[in-house]
Short mmCIF file of C-alpha atoms in Angstrom, two decimals:
data_model
loop_
_atom_site.label_atom_id
_atom_site.label_comp_id
_atom_site.label_asym_id
_atom_site.label_seq_id
_atom_site.Cartn_x
_atom_site.Cartn_y
_atom_site.Cartn_z
CA MET I 2 108.73 104.71 120.12
CA SER I 3 110.37 107.90 121.39
CA VAL I 4 110.50 111.12 119.39
CA ASP I 5 114.26 110.73 118.90
CA GLY I 6 113.86 107.15 117.71
CA GLU I 7 111.11 108.10 115.29
CA VAL I 8 113.14 111.02 113.93
CA ARG I 9 116.08 108.73 113.24
CA ARG I 10 113.77 106.39 111.32
CA LEU I 11 112.39 109.26 109.28
CA LYS I 12 115.76 110.77 108.44
CA SER I 13 116.24 108.25 105.65
CA GLU I 14 112.93 109.43 104.17
CA ALA I 15 113.69 113.15 104.43
CA ASP I 16 114.01 113.72 100.70
CA GLU I 17 111.26 111.29 99.76
CA PRO I 18 108.23 113.09 98.29
CA GLY I 19 104.82 112.69 99.87
CA TRP I 20 101.82 111.47 97.96
CA GLU I 21 100.60 113.85 95.31
CA VAL I 22 97.03 115.11 95.45
CA ASP I 23 94.76 114.06 92.61
CA PRO I 24 93.63 117.42 91.12
CA ASP I 25 90.35 115.86 89.93
CA ASP I 26 89.46 114.69 93.44
CA ASP I 27 87.63 117.73 94.84
CA TRP I 28 87.03 116.17 98.24
CA GLY I 29 90.62 114.99 98.48
CA VAL I 30 91.98 118.40 97.53
CA ALA I 31 89.80 120.03 100.20
CA VAL I 32 90.89 117.57 102.90
CA VAL I 33 94.59 117.97 102.16
CA ALA I 34 94.27 121.76 102.04
CA THR I 35 92.51 121.78 105.43
CA VAL I 36 95.10 119.50 107.01
CA GLY I 37 97.93 121.62 105.62
CA ARG I 38 96.35 124.80 106.93
CA GLN I 39 95.94 123.31 110.42
CA LEU I 40 99.57 122.18 110.45
CA LYS I 41 100.76 125.64 109.47
CA LEU I 42 98.56 127.44 112.01
CA ARG I 43 99.73 125.15 114.79
CA ARG I 44 103.40 125.54 113.84
CA GLU I 45 103.13 129.32 113.70
CA ALA I 46 101.17 129.41 116.97
CA VAL I 47 104.13 127.88 118.82
CA GLY I 48 106.57 130.15 116.99
CA MET I 49 108.51 127.41 115.21
CA ARG I 50 110.11 128.11 111.83
CA ALA I 51 109.50 125.61 109.01
CA ALA I 52 113.17 124.64 108.85
CA VAL I 53 113.31 123.88 112.57
CA PHE I 54 110.04 121.97 112.45
CA GLY I 55 111.22 119.97 109.43
CA GLU I 56 114.39 119.00 111.29
CA ALA I 57 112.31 117.90 114.27
CA VAL I 58 110.04 115.62 112.23
CA GLY I 59 112.73 114.39 109.84
CA TYR I 60 111.59 116.10 106.64
CA GLY I 61 113.10 118.88 104.56
CA GLU I 62 111.87 122.47 104.78
CA ASP I 63 110.61 122.33 101.19
CA MET I 64 108.42 119.32 101.99
CA VAL I 65 107.01 121.09 105.05
CA TYR I 66 105.93 124.01 102.87
CA LYS I 67 104.41 121.71 100.24
CA ILE I 68 102.36 119.84 102.84
CA GLU I 69 101.19 123.06 104.49
CA ALA I 70 100.21 124.43 101.06
CA GLY I 71 98.08 121.34 100.36
CA LYS I 72 100.35 120.18 97.51
CA ARG I 73 101.37 116.91 99.16
CA ILE I 74 99.44 114.38 101.23
CA PRO I 75 101.21 114.00 104.62
CA ARG I 76 102.13 110.51 105.69
CA PRO I 77 100.51 109.19 108.90
CA GLU I 78 103.84 109.23 110.75
CA TYR I 79 104.31 112.87 109.74
CA LEU I 80 101.04 113.79 111.47
CA ASP I 81 101.98 111.81 114.58
CA MET I 82 105.36 113.50 114.80
CA ALA I 83 103.85 116.93 114.14
CA ASP I 84 101.31 116.36 116.90
CA GLU I 85 104.04 115.47 119.38
CA VAL I 86 106.52 118.16 118.35
CA LEU I 87 103.87 120.91 118.29
CA GLY I 88 102.08 119.71 121.44
CA ALA I 89 98.74 119.46 119.65
CA GLY I 90 97.28 116.99 122.14
CA GLY I 91 96.08 114.55 119.50
CA MET I 92 94.38 117.10 117.26
CA LEU I 93 96.80 116.58 114.35
CA SER I 94 97.03 112.82 114.79
CA ALA I 95 93.23 112.63 114.63
CA MET I 96 93.34 113.81 111.03
CA LYS I 97 95.03 110.58 109.95
CA GLU I 98 91.75 108.85 109.21
CA ASP I 99 90.66 111.42 106.62
CA VAL I 100 94.15 111.58 105.16
CA LYS I 101 94.26 107.81 104.93
CA LYS I 102 91.19 107.83 102.69
CA VAL I 103 92.64 110.56 100.48
CA ARG I 104 95.76 108.44 99.91
CA TYR I 105 93.78 106.18 97.62
CA PRO I 106 92.91 107.16 94.03
CA LYS I 107 89.35 108.48 93.75
CA LYS I 108 88.18 105.65 91.46
CA VAL I 109 89.41 103.04 93.94
CA ARG I 110 87.85 104.90 96.86
CA ASP I 111 84.49 105.15 95.11
CA LEU I 112 84.56 101.45 94.26
CA ALA I 113 85.47 100.52 97.84
CA GLN I 114 82.49 102.53 99.14
CA LEU I 115 80.13 100.61 96.85
CA GLU I 116 81.67 97.27 97.80
CA ALA I 117 81.28 98.12 101.49
CA LYS I 118 77.50 98.47 101.01
CA ALA I 119 76.87 95.56 98.63
CA VAL I 120 75.23 92.35 99.84
CA GLU I 121 76.16 90.48 96.66
CA ILE I 122 79.08 91.02 94.29
CA GLY I 123 79.83 89.19 91.05
CA VAL I 124 83.08 89.77 89.15
CA TYR I 125 84.47 88.35 85.93
CA VAL I 126 87.98 89.38 84.89
CA CYS I 127 89.53 88.23 81.65
CA SER I 128 93.10 89.53 81.86
CA SER I 129 94.17 89.26 85.50
CA ILE I 130 93.23 87.88 88.89
CA PRO I 131 90.48 90.04 90.48
CA GLY I 132 91.94 92.76 92.69
CA LEU I 133 90.00 91.58 95.76
CA LEU I 134 91.80 88.22 95.51
CA GLN I 135 95.33 89.50 94.87
CA THR I 136 98.18 89.32 97.37
CA PRO I 137 100.20 92.52 97.92
CA GLU I 138 103.18 91.02 96.09
CA HIS I 139 101.08 89.97 93.10
CA ALA I 140 99.42 93.39 92.92
CA ARG I 141 102.80 95.12 93.05
CA ALA I 142 104.24 92.93 90.30
CA LEU I 143 101.25 93.70 88.09
CA LEU I 144 101.37 97.44 88.70
CA GLU I 145 105.11 97.54 88.09
CA SER I 146 104.47 96.35 84.54
CA TRP I 147 102.19 99.26 83.64
CA GLN I 148 103.28 102.01 81.25
CA PRO I 149 104.06 104.78 81.87
CA THR I 150 105.65 103.53 85.07
CA TYR I 151 104.43 104.68 88.45
CA THR I 152 106.71 106.49 90.86
CA PRO I 153 107.66 104.37 93.91
CA GLU I 154 105.34 106.47 96.06
CA ASP I 155 102.38 106.17 93.69
CA LEU I 156 103.03 102.45 93.37
CA ASP I 157 102.91 102.06 97.16
CA ARG I 158 99.72 104.11 97.23
CA ARG I 159 97.97 101.97 94.65
CA VAL I 160 99.00 98.68 96.23
CA ALA I 161 97.80 99.93 99.62
CA ALA I 162 94.49 101.01 98.09
CA ARG I 163 93.94 97.61 96.52
CA MET I 164 94.72 95.83 99.77
CA ALA I 165 92.41 98.12 101.75
CA ARG I 166 89.48 96.88 99.67
CA ARG I 167 90.02 93.38 101.09
CA SER I 168 88.33 94.50 104.31
CA ILE I 169 85.15 93.37 102.59
CA PHE I 170 86.02 89.81 103.64
CA GLU I 171 85.81 90.87 107.29
CA ARG I 172 82.27 92.24 107.07
CA SER I 173 79.51 90.77 109.19
CA PRO I 174 77.15 89.63 107.88
CA ALA I 175 79.41 88.62 105.02
CA PRO I 176 78.32 89.52 101.47
CA ALA I 177 77.94 86.81 98.83
CA LEU I 178 80.97 87.05 96.54
CA GLY I 179 81.34 85.39 93.15
CA PHE I 180 84.49 85.44 91.01
CA VAL I 181 85.22 84.03 87.58
CA LEU I 182 88.75 84.27 86.21
CA GLU I 183 90.39 82.92 83.10
CA GLU I 184 92.74 79.94 83.43
CA ALA I 185 95.24 81.81 81.25
CA THR I 186 95.79 84.35 84.04
CA LEU I 187 96.84 81.54 86.38
CA HIS I 188 99.57 80.44 83.98
CA ARG I 189 100.96 83.94 83.55
CA LYS I 190 104.23 84.28 85.46
CA VAL I 191 103.47 87.35 87.56
CA GLY I 192 106.33 87.80 90.04
CA GLY I 193 108.71 85.04 91.08
CA THR I 194 107.98 81.52 92.26
CA MET I 195 107.15 82.55 95.82
CA VAL I 196 104.80 85.29 94.62
CA ARG I 197 102.93 82.79 92.46
CA GLN I 198 102.75 80.22 95.25
CA HIS I 199 101.38 82.72 97.73
CA GLN I 200 98.85 83.92 95.16
CA PHE I 201 97.60 80.37 94.54
CA GLU I 202 97.36 79.82 98.30
CA ARG I 203 95.37 83.04 98.61
CA LEU I 204 92.94 81.90 95.90
CA LEU I 205 92.44 78.55 97.62
CA GLU I 206 91.91 80.21 101.01
CA MET I 207 89.31 82.62 99.65
CA GLY I 208 87.66 80.01 97.41
CA ARG I 209 86.96 77.80 100.44
CA LEU I 210 85.04 80.48 102.34
CA ASN I 211 81.32 79.78 102.70
CA ASN I 212 80.32 83.12 101.18
CA VAL I 213 82.72 82.93 98.21
CA THR I 214 82.22 81.15 94.89
CA LEU I 215 85.40 80.95 92.82
CA GLN I 216 85.31 79.60 89.27
CA VAL I 217 87.89 79.24 86.52
CA MET I 218 87.13 79.54 82.81
CA PRO I 219 89.19 76.73 81.21
CA LEU I 220 91.60 77.36 78.37
CA ASP I 221 89.61 75.13 76.01
CA SER I 222 86.31 76.93 76.58
CA ALA I 223 84.20 78.13 73.66
CA PRO I 224 83.84 81.88 73.01
CA HIS I 225 81.70 83.56 75.66
CA PRO I 226 80.26 87.04 76.46
CA GLY I 227 83.16 87.95 78.75
CA MET I 228 85.71 88.05 75.97
CA SER I 229 85.01 91.75 75.48
CA GLY I 230 86.25 92.57 78.97
CA ARG I 231 85.58 92.80 82.67
CA ILE I 232 82.07 92.55 84.15
CA GLU I 233 81.08 93.67 87.67
CA LEU I 234 77.69 93.44 89.34
CA LEU I 235 76.96 94.82 92.81
CA LYS I 236 73.58 94.34 94.50
CA PHE I 237 72.41 96.21 97.60
CA GLU I 238 70.07 95.49 100.49
CA ASP I 239 67.36 97.83 99.21
CA GLY I 240 67.07 95.89 95.95
CA THR I 241 69.04 98.32 93.80
CA ALA I 242 72.14 97.33 91.85
CA VAL I 243 75.05 98.77 89.91
CA GLY I 244 76.90 97.08 87.08
CA ARG I 245 79.78 97.80 84.76
CA SER I 246 81.31 96.06 81.77
CA ASP I 247 84.23 96.99 79.54
CA GLY I 248 82.27 95.72 76.56
CA ALA I 249 78.93 97.42 77.14
CA PHE I 250 77.54 100.94 77.61
CA ASN I 251 80.96 102.52 77.01
CA GLY I 252 82.26 100.97 80.21
CA ARG I 253 80.24 103.35 82.40
CA PRO I 254 78.45 102.22 85.60
CA VAL I 255 74.77 101.46 84.99
CA SER I 256 71.76 101.08 87.30
CA ASP I 257 68.96 101.04 84.74
CA LEU I 258 67.05 97.74 85.00
CA ARG I 259 67.18 97.02 81.28
CA GLU I 260 70.92 97.55 81.12
CA LEU I 261 71.48 95.56 84.29
CA ARG I 262 69.56 92.60 82.83
CA ILE I 263 71.95 92.55 79.89
CA LEU I 264 74.96 92.43 82.20
CA GLU I 265 73.32 89.78 84.40
CA LEU I 266 72.61 87.65 81.33
CA ARG I 267 76.23 87.90 80.22
CA TYR I 268 77.60 87.18 83.68
CA GLY I 269 75.21 84.23 84.13
CA THR I 270 76.33 82.75 80.82
CA ILE I 271 79.98 83.11 81.85
CA ARG I 272 79.38 81.33 85.16
CA ALA I 273 77.52 78.53 83.42
CA ARG I 274 80.43 77.88 81.05
CA ALA I 275 83.16 78.08 83.69
CA LEU I 276 84.35 75.11 85.71
CA PRO I 277 82.30 74.35 88.86
CA PRO I 278 83.85 75.65 92.12
CA GLY I 279 85.17 72.26 93.19
CA GLU I 280 86.92 71.62 89.87
CA SER I 281 88.23 75.18 89.85
CA LEU I 282 89.89 74.77 93.25
CA ALA I 283 91.32 71.41 92.19
CA LEU I 284 92.90 73.08 89.15
CA ILE I 285 94.44 75.78 91.33
CA GLU I 286 95.78 73.13 93.72
CA GLN I 287 97.35 71.34 90.76
CA LEU I 288 99.03 74.54 89.55
CA LEU I 289 100.29 75.24 93.07
CA GLY I 290 101.88 71.80 93.16
CA GLU I 291 103.57 72.43 89.82
CA THR I 292 104.96 75.84 90.80
#
């Protein structure tokens, strides 16, 4: 796309704020500050005023100053346009990879890094479909229900972060993935009919993968250890592991062997009481047909 064509596309976004920097994310703050400083130095080196530069890239002067001051995370297209307008020869565009990582909330980024290294992951979720199995539309509908409400930009950021974690399914060799979800979450009307249908189709697609075990805890099940909240277990190639549960150890990540055994016992009990994978997929197929 030409510069003129890209500018026209961006004009409609001129007053739209960029992503805010998480003040508790030290690495993110440093990255955004460095990117902003490089943008400012390059702009000043070619003798272009902020107002003129903003007009060239399709953003307001105030936004240019905020990005250069490290107060806003620049969008990828902003860096591409800045690179072309300022004749940076790819230097500014190259910063998109670091900026892309900063877009995501720190907690999500940290979790994604662990998932990227794990050879085995087990997840039980009692109140929603696991994030790794959600479609973008389902994730958006869920996040839109949260209070206080997210800004449109923060909502986009969180949906994108959740979807980025799905790259785990493309790893080779593929990790062993186990999911247990409550049947009640499948009956909850998240989004419209099409959203629900696509979500059921996504569950069936993932549940049929050779490295994925998907189980459903039926509505008529007896009380079980997962009723106190989410459980996650991640195991790594070197034999170490990390676990977390809403109902144990104050919800903090644990790696102590004694604490991990407790979580493994709870997760094993949950899997034993859930429907077998075949019956679980049959139930999802039935719900898809009824949607």
